[in-house]
Amino acid sequence: MQALIVIDVQNDFCPGGALAVPEGDAIVAGINSLMKDFDAVVLTQDWHPAGHSSFASTHDGKEPYELTTMPYGPQVLWPDHCIQGSLGAKFHTELHQDRADLIIRKGFNPAIDSYSAFFENDHKTPTGLVGYLRTRGITTLTMVGLALDFCVNFSAVDAAKLGFDVEVRGDLCRAIDLDGSLAAALTGMETAGVTLR
Ligand code: VGL
Ligand code: ZN
């Protein structure tokens, strides 16, 4: 059984959004047409409370895109984005969200960011997605979405470590590319056994 995992195709990650990924909206039509080829479609939704610890504005004297250290390790500080219930947190209007079997929200814990669809950034706290996929008999995952070097990367590496067969469709992802993050992500995914197409 195969699932399509669509990562964070939300307004704030598209042009005009708070944490816009260049050409973030250019992948939507391609993702929509891929949905019918899968046994299951899962959407992830970045879903932060106001004042989230990953926001630069939460920390005195910090600027967006600065690196800081959290109890669980290094953390990039972001502009405020994907605040629960906001327009920016909604899926891109063209995304066929009605085709989703499951929508999994992440990043709602005020003290921990969550790039991966499987674990928060402490690499320990589960989101519950692995249980859903395994109980549905899903063994193969195709991942698409935003951003390739953050949430797609962390999700794909975790999935491979959990034993799923993972393919990332690079043509249906876009990257932020902060200080070499894209090159590091591509190497990391390859090392973890993720297939990049
Ligand atoms: C993401 C930064 C902060 C992502 C989410 O979806 O890649 N990046 N929150
Ligand atoms: Zn976020």
Short mmCIF file of C-alpha atoms and ligand atoms in Angstrom, two decimals:
data_model
loop_
_atom_site.label_atom_id
_atom_site.label_comp_id
_atom_site.label_asym_id
_atom_site.label_seq_id
_atom_site.Cartn_x
_atom_site.Cartn_y
_atom_site.Cartn_z
CA MET A 1 0.00 0.00 0.00
CA GLN A 2 1.29 3.42 -0.98
CA ALA A 3 0.66 6.84 0.49
CA LEU A 4 1.25 10.32 -0.85
CA ILE A 5 2.46 12.59 1.94
CA VAL A 6 1.91 16.27 1.11
CA ILE A 7 3.96 18.46 3.39
CA ASP A 8 2.81 21.94 4.45
CA VAL A 9 1.32 23.32 1.21
CA GLN A 10 -0.02 26.32 3.13
CA ASN A 11 -0.46 30.00 2.31
CA ASP A 12 2.37 31.17 4.56
CA PHE A 13 4.88 29.04 2.59
CA CYS A 14 3.66 30.36 -0.77
CA PRO A 15 4.53 33.70 -2.43
CA GLY A 16 2.94 36.51 -0.39
CA GLY A 17 3.02 34.42 2.80
CA ALA A 18 4.90 35.07 6.03
CA LEU A 19 7.62 32.48 5.32
CA ALA A 20 7.35 32.36 1.56
CA VAL A 21 9.25 29.64 -0.27
CA PRO A 22 10.23 30.77 -3.80
CA GLU A 23 7.73 29.23 -6.29
CA GLY A 24 6.00 27.44 -3.43
CA ASP A 25 2.71 27.61 -5.30
CA ALA A 26 4.13 26.19 -8.54
CA ILE A 27 3.82 22.60 -7.27
CA VAL A 28 0.14 22.58 -6.39
CA ALA A 29 -1.31 21.45 -9.74
CA GLY A 30 1.23 18.63 -10.04
CA ILE A 31 0.47 17.42 -6.51
CA ASN A 32 -3.26 17.45 -7.23
CA SER A 33 -2.89 15.28 -10.30
CA LEU A 34 -0.70 12.78 -8.43
CA MET A 35 -3.29 12.15 -5.68
CA LYS A 36 -5.35 9.61 -7.65
CA ASP A 37 -2.37 7.26 -7.99
CA PHE A 38 -2.20 6.46 -4.24
CA ASP A 39 -4.05 4.24 -1.75
CA ALA A 40 -3.96 7.06 0.78
CA VAL A 41 -3.33 10.79 0.75
CA VAL A 42 -2.04 12.49 3.90
CA LEU A 43 -1.64 16.25 4.27
CA THR A 44 0.50 17.83 6.96
CA GLN A 45 -0.29 21.27 8.33
CA ASP A 46 2.21 23.42 10.25
CA TRP A 47 0.07 24.66 13.17
CA HIS A 48 1.69 26.95 15.71
CA PRO A 49 0.16 28.78 18.66
CA ALA A 50 0.90 32.55 18.82
CA GLY A 51 4.18 33.13 20.63
CA HIS A 52 5.62 29.77 19.54
CA SER A 53 9.23 29.17 20.61
CA SER A 54 10.34 28.83 16.96
CA PHE A 55 9.36 32.46 16.24
CA ALA A 56 12.15 35.06 16.43
CA SER A 57 9.58 37.53 17.83
CA THR A 58 9.23 35.34 20.94
CA HIS A 59 12.89 35.92 21.86
CA ASP A 60 14.29 39.30 22.86
CA GLY A 61 16.91 40.61 20.43
CA LYS A 62 16.55 37.77 17.91
CA GLU A 63 15.97 38.24 14.19
CA PRO A 64 14.23 35.86 11.80
CA TYR A 65 16.53 33.25 10.19
CA GLU A 66 19.04 33.43 13.10
CA LEU A 67 20.17 30.16 14.61
CA THR A 68 19.62 29.55 18.33
CA THR A 69 19.99 26.65 20.73
CA MET A 70 16.95 25.01 22.32
CA PRO A 71 17.06 22.32 25.04
CA TYR A 72 16.62 19.78 22.21
CA GLY A 73 19.37 21.21 19.96
CA PRO A 74 19.90 23.86 17.26
CA GLN A 75 16.86 25.69 15.98
CA VAL A 76 16.41 28.28 13.24
CA LEU A 77 14.21 31.17 14.38
CA TRP A 78 11.46 31.95 11.88
CA PRO A 79 9.15 34.83 11.14
CA ASP A 80 5.74 34.29 12.77
CA HIS A 81 3.95 31.82 10.49
CA CYS A 82 1.15 29.26 10.30
CA ILE A 83 -0.59 30.52 13.41
CA GLN A 84 -3.50 28.29 14.34
CA GLY A 85 -6.70 29.44 12.63
CA SER A 86 -5.03 32.16 10.53
CA LEU A 87 -5.33 32.58 6.76
CA GLY A 88 -1.60 31.85 6.49
CA ALA A 89 -2.09 28.46 8.13
CA LYS A 90 -4.76 27.40 5.63
CA PHE A 91 -3.85 25.13 2.73
CA HIS A 92 -3.27 26.80 -0.65
CA THR A 93 -6.80 27.28 -2.01
CA GLU A 94 -6.08 25.23 -5.14
CA LEU A 95 -4.83 22.20 -3.21
CA HIS A 96 -7.38 19.38 -3.38
CA GLN A 97 -7.63 19.04 0.36
CA ASP A 98 -10.92 17.15 0.05
CA ARG A 99 -8.92 14.20 -1.29
CA ALA A 100 -7.04 13.82 2.00
CA ASP A 101 -7.68 10.73 4.13
CA LEU A 102 -5.82 12.31 7.01
CA ILE A 103 -4.65 15.79 7.92
CA ILE A 104 -1.93 15.76 10.53
CA ARG A 105 -1.09 18.96 12.38
CA LYS A 106 2.33 19.61 13.89
CA GLY A 107 4.19 22.32 15.77
CA PHE A 108 1.34 22.90 18.24
CA ASN A 109 3.56 22.28 21.30
CA PRO A 110 4.68 25.83 22.31
CA ALA A 111 8.13 24.68 23.48
CA ILE A 112 9.17 22.40 20.57
CA ASP A 113 9.19 22.94 16.82
CA SER A 114 8.17 20.06 14.58
CA TYR A 115 9.60 19.91 11.06
CA SER A 116 9.00 16.20 10.63
CA ALA A 117 5.56 14.67 10.13
CA PHE A 118 6.65 11.83 12.45
CA PHE A 119 8.52 13.38 15.40
CA GLU A 120 8.87 16.82 16.94
CA ASN A 121 12.33 18.42 16.76
CA ASP A 122 13.41 16.61 19.97
CA HIS A 123 13.36 13.54 17.65
CA LYS A 124 11.36 11.74 20.40
CA THR A 125 7.83 13.11 20.73
CA PRO A 126 5.69 11.26 18.14
CA THR A 127 2.96 12.93 16.07
CA GLY A 128 1.03 9.66 15.75
CA LEU A 129 1.50 9.37 11.95
CA VAL A 130 3.52 6.16 12.07
CA GLY A 131 0.66 4.36 13.85
CA TYR A 132 -1.83 5.55 11.25
CA LEU A 133 0.28 4.43 8.31
CA ARG A 134 1.24 1.05 9.79
CA THR A 135 -2.32 0.16 10.83
CA ARG A 136 -3.42 0.94 7.26
CA GLY A 137 -0.78 -1.41 5.90
CA ILE A 138 1.13 1.34 4.13
CA THR A 139 4.79 0.56 3.46
CA THR A 140 5.71 2.94 0.64
CA LEU A 141 5.66 6.73 0.81
CA THR A 142 6.01 9.42 -1.82
CA MET A 143 6.70 12.86 -0.38
CA VAL A 144 6.07 16.26 -1.94
CA GLY A 145 5.62 19.80 -0.65
CA LEU A 146 7.34 22.56 1.29
CA ALA A 147 10.01 23.12 2.21
CA LEU A 148 12.29 20.54 0.65
CA ASP A 149 15.23 21.39 2.94
CA PHE A 150 13.24 21.55 6.21
CA CYS A 151 9.93 19.77 6.69
CA VAL A 152 10.15 17.45 3.65
CA ASN A 153 13.75 16.57 4.53
CA PHE A 154 13.06 15.81 8.21
CA SER A 155 9.94 13.82 7.32
CA ALA A 156 11.67 11.76 4.64
CA VAL A 157 14.70 10.93 6.81
CA ASP A 158 12.47 9.92 9.75
CA ALA A 159 10.29 7.78 7.49
CA ALA A 160 13.32 5.97 6.07
CA LYS A 161 14.66 5.36 9.61
CA LEU A 162 11.25 3.95 10.56
CA GLY A 163 11.56 1.42 7.74
CA PHE A 164 9.30 2.90 5.06
CA ASP A 165 10.29 2.86 1.42
CA VAL A 166 10.58 6.59 0.71
CA GLU A 167 10.70 8.57 -2.50
CA VAL A 168 10.87 12.37 -2.62
CA ARG A 169 9.65 14.00 -5.84
CA GLY A 170 12.04 16.93 -6.16
CA ASP A 171 9.99 18.42 -9.00
CA LEU A 172 7.01 18.71 -6.64
CA CYS A 173 8.97 20.36 -3.81
CA ARG A 174 10.54 23.80 -3.37
CA ALA A 175 13.30 24.82 -0.93
CA ILE A 176 14.08 27.75 1.38
CA ASP A 177 17.88 27.24 0.97
CA LEU A 178 19.30 28.97 4.05
CA ASP A 179 23.11 28.81 4.47
CA GLY A 180 23.52 25.62 2.46
CA SER A 181 20.50 23.90 3.94
CA LEU A 182 19.42 22.51 0.58
CA ALA A 183 22.74 20.81 -0.19
CA ALA A 184 22.89 19.41 3.37
CA ALA A 185 19.33 18.10 3.08
CA LEU A 186 20.00 16.37 -0.25
CA THR A 187 23.07 14.64 1.18
CA GLY A 188 21.25 13.71 4.40
CA MET A 189 18.29 12.20 2.56
CA GLU A 190 20.54 10.22 0.26
CA THR A 191 22.54 8.87 3.24
CA ALA A 192 19.30 7.82 4.95
CA GLY A 193 18.30 5.80 1.88
CA VAL A 194 15.64 8.14 0.51
CA THR A 195 15.16 7.97 -3.25
CA LEU A 196 15.25 11.41 -4.86
CA ARG A 197 13.44 11.72 -8.13
C1 VGL B 1 8.75 24.74 7.79
C2 VGL B 1 10.12 26.28 8.75
C3 VGL B 1 9.25 26.42 9.82
C4 VGL B 1 8.51 23.81 6.64
C5 VGL B 1 7.87 24.85 8.84
O1 VGL B 1 7.34 23.47 6.37
O2 VGL B 1 9.50 23.42 5.99
N1 VGL B 1 9.89 25.44 7.77
N2 VGL B 1 8.13 25.69 9.86
ZN ZN B 2 6.71 26.16 11.37
#
